[in-house]
């Protein structure tokens, strides 16, 4: 059985105090998370250590950073390395989010460097792929996603690849209130799994592939019920503990 994961990407939101409250609210509602579902929170860098202290020895939720440097420790002012994140301790790092690609010029080559360093540092990457609206409208979405996979994930060796979590996030659905239909999500998730199987064989069967883009309590159950959807990467709705927990609760209990 594949892992089921619901990850909250807080983006550049909340003060440390607000973030700690949000984390406390999530911790006090963990009984709403079905058995076997891994919850992950990805607060801003500044919040990671205080939230790690709140989480303590619990397995759930895991802690993710939203980015890491493409270099090792050293003279790189303003950057945060994967080994620093691992020392918080964080277990995961989101890489390749469309906002990083679009606003900070992160290319597939930079992302490959980051993924390698993340894995070396002991972190599991949550690697995001997805197409902008114009590419979907011109029927180029499979081509875009396959090049993102080919140039980054397919360059890993199988032992590295087995730690990766993929997130399909159609850029036109992020923060827009416009969700992919469950059919569109399933179609792309199945495509991603088949594409990865060409390089990694049956390992791709156990790769968690999360959906992201305006996922909320009212649509999560239908999307998560799709065969190749293994959970969600949640932006806006992860800033409300109640909504985030309701989304995690959308997995049918076994
Ligand atoms: P959203 O963001 O849920 O607010 O659309 C998802 C994401 O960017 O990860």
Short mmCIF file of C-alpha atoms and ligand atoms in Angstrom, two decimals:
data_model
loop_
_atom_site.label_atom_id
_atom_site.label_comp_id
_atom_site.label_asym_id
_atom_site.label_seq_id
_atom_site.Cartn_x
_atom_site.Cartn_y
_atom_site.Cartn_z
CA UNK A 1 0.00 0.00 0.00
CA UNK A 2 1.26 3.46 -0.87
CA UNK A 3 1.81 6.12 1.81
CA UNK A 4 -1.04 8.59 2.24
CA UNK A 5 0.15 12.12 2.90
CA UNK A 6 -1.46 15.49 3.52
CA UNK A 7 1.09 18.32 3.59
CA UNK A 8 0.38 21.95 4.47
CA UNK A 9 2.45 24.58 2.67
CA UNK A 10 2.10 27.72 4.75
CA UNK A 11 4.10 29.79 2.24
CA UNK A 12 5.16 33.23 3.56
CA UNK A 13 2.35 33.49 6.10
CA UNK A 14 2.02 33.81 9.90
CA UNK A 15 4.19 35.36 12.59
CA UNK A 16 6.02 32.88 14.82
CA UNK A 17 3.30 33.32 17.46
CA UNK A 18 0.52 32.70 14.92
CA UNK A 19 2.40 29.74 13.49
CA UNK A 20 2.81 28.19 16.93
CA UNK A 21 -0.91 28.59 17.58
CA UNK A 22 -1.71 26.96 14.27
CA UNK A 23 0.64 24.07 15.04
CA UNK A 24 -0.91 23.68 18.52
CA UNK A 25 -4.40 23.58 17.01
CA UNK A 26 -3.28 20.91 14.56
CA UNK A 27 -1.66 18.88 17.36
CA UNK A 28 -4.80 19.02 19.45
CA UNK A 29 -6.91 17.67 16.55
CA UNK A 30 -4.70 14.75 15.56
CA UNK A 31 -7.43 12.27 16.50
CA UNK A 32 -9.27 13.47 13.35
CA UNK A 33 -6.46 12.10 11.17
CA UNK A 34 -7.22 8.56 9.99
CA UNK A 35 -4.75 5.77 10.85
CA UNK A 36 -1.98 5.53 8.33
CA UNK A 37 -2.21 9.13 7.06
CA UNK A 38 0.99 11.15 7.41
CA UNK A 39 0.47 14.82 8.11
CA UNK A 40 3.25 17.26 7.23
CA UNK A 41 3.49 20.98 8.01
CA UNK A 42 5.77 23.31 6.05
CA UNK A 43 6.05 26.62 7.90
CA UNK A 44 8.53 29.40 7.02
CA UNK A 45 12.20 28.83 7.98
CA UNK A 46 11.98 31.03 11.08
CA UNK A 47 9.20 28.87 12.53
CA UNK A 48 10.78 25.47 12.02
CA UNK A 49 12.66 25.14 15.29
CA UNK A 50 9.90 26.36 17.64
CA UNK A 51 7.40 24.13 15.84
CA UNK A 52 9.78 21.14 15.99
CA UNK A 53 9.89 21.71 19.76
CA UNK A 54 6.08 21.64 19.93
CA UNK A 55 5.91 18.45 17.88
CA UNK A 56 8.55 16.84 20.11
CA UNK A 57 8.87 13.09 19.71
CA UNK A 58 5.55 12.63 17.85
CA UNK A 59 5.73 10.95 14.42
CA UNK A 60 2.82 13.04 13.13
CA UNK A 61 2.98 15.73 11.88
CA UNK A 62 6.29 15.61 10.06
CA UNK A 63 8.08 18.88 9.48
CA UNK A 64 9.06 20.26 6.07
CA UNK A 65 10.94 23.32 4.88
CA UNK A 66 9.64 25.15 1.81
CA UNK A 67 13.04 25.37 0.11
CA UNK A 68 16.74 24.73 0.64
CA UNK A 69 20.00 26.00 -0.84
CA UNK A 70 21.59 24.54 -3.95
CA UNK A 71 25.00 24.59 -2.20
CA UNK A 72 26.54 23.06 0.85
CA UNK A 73 27.32 25.10 3.96
CA UNK A 74 29.72 28.01 3.45
CA UNK A 75 29.85 31.57 2.18
CA UNK A 76 26.35 31.81 0.66
CA UNK A 77 24.73 34.76 2.44
CA UNK A 78 21.03 34.38 3.08
CA UNK A 79 20.78 30.69 2.21
CA UNK A 80 19.74 27.72 4.37
CA UNK A 81 21.32 24.33 3.65
CA UNK A 82 19.69 20.92 3.75
CA UNK A 83 22.01 19.82 6.57
CA UNK A 84 20.87 22.80 8.67
CA UNK A 85 17.26 21.78 8.04
CA UNK A 86 18.00 18.20 9.01
CA UNK A 87 19.47 19.47 12.29
CA UNK A 88 16.21 21.27 13.28
CA UNK A 89 15.09 18.40 12.79
CA UNK A 90 13.07 18.59 9.57
CA UNK A 91 12.34 15.40 7.67
CA UNK A 92 11.11 16.86 4.37
CA UNK A 93 11.70 19.78 2.00
CA UNK A 94 9.37 21.11 -0.72
CA UNK A 95 11.33 21.69 -3.94
CA UNK A 96 10.28 22.96 -7.34
CA UNK A 97 7.14 24.75 -6.24
CA UNK A 98 5.83 26.82 -9.16
CA UNK A 99 6.27 30.01 -7.11
CA UNK A 100 10.00 29.21 -6.76
CA UNK A 101 10.25 28.42 -10.46
CA UNK A 102 8.32 31.53 -11.50
CA UNK A 103 9.53 34.23 -9.07
CA UNK A 104 13.02 32.99 -8.19
CA UNK A 105 14.15 31.53 -11.50
CA UNK A 106 14.61 27.98 -10.26
CA UNK A 107 15.41 25.81 -13.26
CA UNK A 108 15.31 22.04 -13.49
CA UNK A 109 19.14 22.01 -13.20
CA UNK A 110 19.04 24.04 -9.96
CA UNK A 111 16.29 21.76 -8.67
CA UNK A 112 18.32 18.67 -9.44
CA UNK A 113 21.23 20.14 -7.44
CA UNK A 114 18.86 20.92 -4.56
CA UNK A 115 17.27 17.46 -4.59
CA UNK A 116 20.66 15.78 -4.48
CA UNK A 117 21.76 17.94 -1.54
CA UNK A 118 18.44 17.39 0.24
CA UNK A 119 18.83 13.64 -0.10
CA UNK A 120 22.48 13.80 1.01
CA UNK A 121 21.35 15.78 4.06
CA UNK A 122 18.83 13.08 4.95
CA UNK A 123 15.67 14.95 3.87
CA UNK A 124 12.86 13.58 1.73
CA UNK A 125 12.07 15.95 -1.12
CA UNK A 126 8.48 16.80 -2.01
CA UNK A 127 9.08 17.61 -5.67
CA UNK A 128 6.44 19.73 -7.42
CA UNK A 129 5.57 19.59 -11.10
CA UNK A 130 2.77 21.22 -13.07
CA UNK A 131 1.84 23.25 -16.10
CA UNK A 132 0.62 26.83 -16.54
CA UNK A 133 -2.82 27.45 -18.06
CA UNK A 134 -1.58 28.32 -21.56
CA UNK A 135 0.23 24.97 -21.79
CA UNK A 136 -2.87 23.04 -20.77
CA UNK A 137 -4.96 25.03 -23.24
CA UNK A 138 -2.53 24.15 -26.01
CA UNK A 139 -2.52 20.52 -24.90
CA UNK A 140 1.14 20.64 -23.88
CA UNK A 141 0.61 19.71 -20.22
CA UNK A 142 1.94 16.15 -20.52
CA UNK A 143 5.00 17.44 -22.36
CA UNK A 144 5.75 20.06 -19.68
CA UNK A 145 5.34 17.64 -16.79
CA UNK A 146 7.39 14.94 -18.49
CA UNK A 147 10.29 17.34 -19.05
CA UNK A 148 10.17 18.41 -15.37
CA UNK A 149 10.33 14.72 -14.40
CA UNK A 150 12.96 13.75 -16.99
CA UNK A 151 15.36 16.58 -16.18
CA UNK A 152 15.17 16.15 -12.41
CA UNK A 153 13.79 12.92 -10.96
CA UNK A 154 14.93 10.66 -13.79
CA UNK A 155 18.52 11.80 -13.10
CA UNK A 156 18.45 10.21 -9.64
CA UNK A 157 19.55 6.69 -8.91
CA UNK A 158 16.87 4.27 -7.65
CA UNK A 159 18.03 4.49 -4.03
CA UNK A 160 17.61 8.25 -4.14
CA UNK A 161 14.34 8.11 -6.07
CA UNK A 162 12.64 5.81 -3.57
CA UNK A 163 12.64 8.63 -0.97
CA UNK A 164 10.94 11.17 -3.24
CA UNK A 165 7.35 12.37 -2.90
CA UNK A 166 5.87 13.97 -6.03
CA UNK A 167 3.26 16.74 -6.00
CA UNK A 168 1.27 17.52 -9.15
CA UNK A 169 0.19 21.13 -8.91
CA UNK A 170 -1.40 22.61 -12.02
CA UNK A 171 -0.27 26.23 -11.77
CA UNK A 172 -3.68 27.49 -12.91
CA UNK A 173 -5.27 25.87 -9.86
CA UNK A 174 -2.88 27.28 -7.22
CA UNK A 175 -4.54 29.90 -5.04
CA UNK A 176 -7.16 30.55 -7.73
CA UNK A 177 -10.07 28.63 -6.24
CA UNK A 178 -10.11 26.66 -9.51
CA UNK A 179 -9.45 22.99 -8.81
CA UNK A 180 -8.56 20.36 -11.38
CA UNK A 181 -11.44 17.93 -11.76
CA UNK A 182 -10.86 14.55 -10.15
CA UNK A 183 -10.65 13.16 -13.70
CA UNK A 184 -7.95 15.64 -14.71
CA UNK A 185 -6.00 14.87 -11.52
CA UNK A 186 -6.23 11.10 -11.98
CA UNK A 187 -5.25 11.37 -15.66
CA UNK A 188 -2.08 13.33 -14.85
CA UNK A 189 -1.19 11.26 -11.79
CA UNK A 190 -1.46 8.04 -13.80
CA UNK A 191 0.68 9.63 -16.53
CA UNK A 192 3.34 10.65 -13.96
CA UNK A 193 3.43 7.16 -12.45
CA UNK A 194 3.73 5.50 -15.87
CA UNK A 195 6.44 7.96 -16.93
CA UNK A 196 8.45 7.31 -13.76
CA UNK A 197 8.00 3.55 -14.21
CA UNK A 198 9.91 3.81 -17.50
CA UNK A 199 13.01 4.81 -15.50
CA UNK A 200 12.39 3.17 -12.13
CA UNK A 201 10.17 0.16 -12.86
CA UNK A 202 7.97 -1.00 -10.02
CA UNK A 203 9.45 1.54 -7.58
CA UNK A 204 7.08 4.03 -9.21
CA UNK A 205 4.16 1.96 -7.87
CA UNK A 206 5.10 3.01 -4.34
CA UNK A 207 5.87 6.67 -5.07
CA UNK A 208 3.36 8.93 -3.30
CA UNK A 209 1.90 11.44 -5.78
CA UNK A 210 0.03 14.31 -4.10
CA UNK A 211 -2.41 16.71 -5.75
CA UNK A 212 -2.11 20.44 -5.06
CA UNK A 213 -4.17 23.42 -6.19
CA UNK A 214 -7.19 24.85 -4.35
CA UNK A 215 -7.73 21.61 -2.46
CA UNK A 216 -10.25 22.15 0.34
CA UNK A 217 -12.52 20.13 2.65
CA UNK A 218 -15.34 20.21 0.07
CA UNK A 219 -13.34 18.66 -2.79
CA UNK A 220 -10.58 16.61 -1.09
CA UNK A 221 -12.56 13.37 -0.67
CA UNK A 222 -13.37 13.09 -4.37
CA UNK A 223 -9.80 13.88 -5.44
CA UNK A 224 -8.20 11.58 -2.85
CA UNK A 225 -10.49 8.72 -3.93
CA UNK A 226 -8.72 8.57 -7.30
CA UNK A 227 -6.52 5.53 -7.82
CA UNK A 228 -3.24 7.38 -8.35
CA UNK A 229 -3.83 10.29 -5.95
CA UNK A 230 -2.10 9.62 -2.64
CA UNK A 231 -2.97 12.83 -0.83
CA UNK A 232 -2.56 16.56 -1.15
CA UNK A 233 -0.20 19.52 -0.91
CA UNK A 234 -2.42 22.17 0.60
CA UNK A 235 -1.75 25.92 0.49
CA UNK A 236 -4.47 28.33 1.62
CA UNK A 237 -6.60 25.73 3.41
CA UNK A 238 -3.63 24.59 5.52
CA UNK A 239 -3.64 27.94 7.36
CA UNK A 240 -6.84 26.94 9.18
CA UNK A 241 -6.30 23.94 11.45
CA UNK A 242 -9.93 22.93 11.12
CA UNK A 243 -9.82 22.86 7.30
CA UNK A 244 -6.44 21.16 7.21
CA UNK A 245 -7.61 18.42 9.59
CA UNK A 246 -10.87 18.05 7.66
CA UNK A 247 -8.86 17.53 4.46
CA UNK A 248 -6.71 14.88 6.17
CA UNK A 249 -9.95 13.30 7.41
CA UNK A 250 -11.22 13.04 3.83
CA UNK A 251 -9.35 9.79 3.33
CA UNK A 252 -11.89 7.06 3.84
CA UNK A 253 -11.10 5.34 7.15
CA UNK A 254 -9.95 1.76 6.56
P1 LIG B 1 -3.46 26.38 -2.73
O1 LIG B 1 -1.87 26.20 -2.91
O2 LIG B 1 -3.97 25.18 -1.99
O3 LIG B 1 -3.61 27.66 -1.99
O4 LIG B 1 -4.02 26.46 -4.13
C1 LIG B 1 -1.30 24.94 -3.13
C2 LIG B 1 0.20 25.08 -3.21
O5 LIG B 1 0.68 26.07 -3.76
O6 LIG B 1 0.95 24.22 -2.72
#
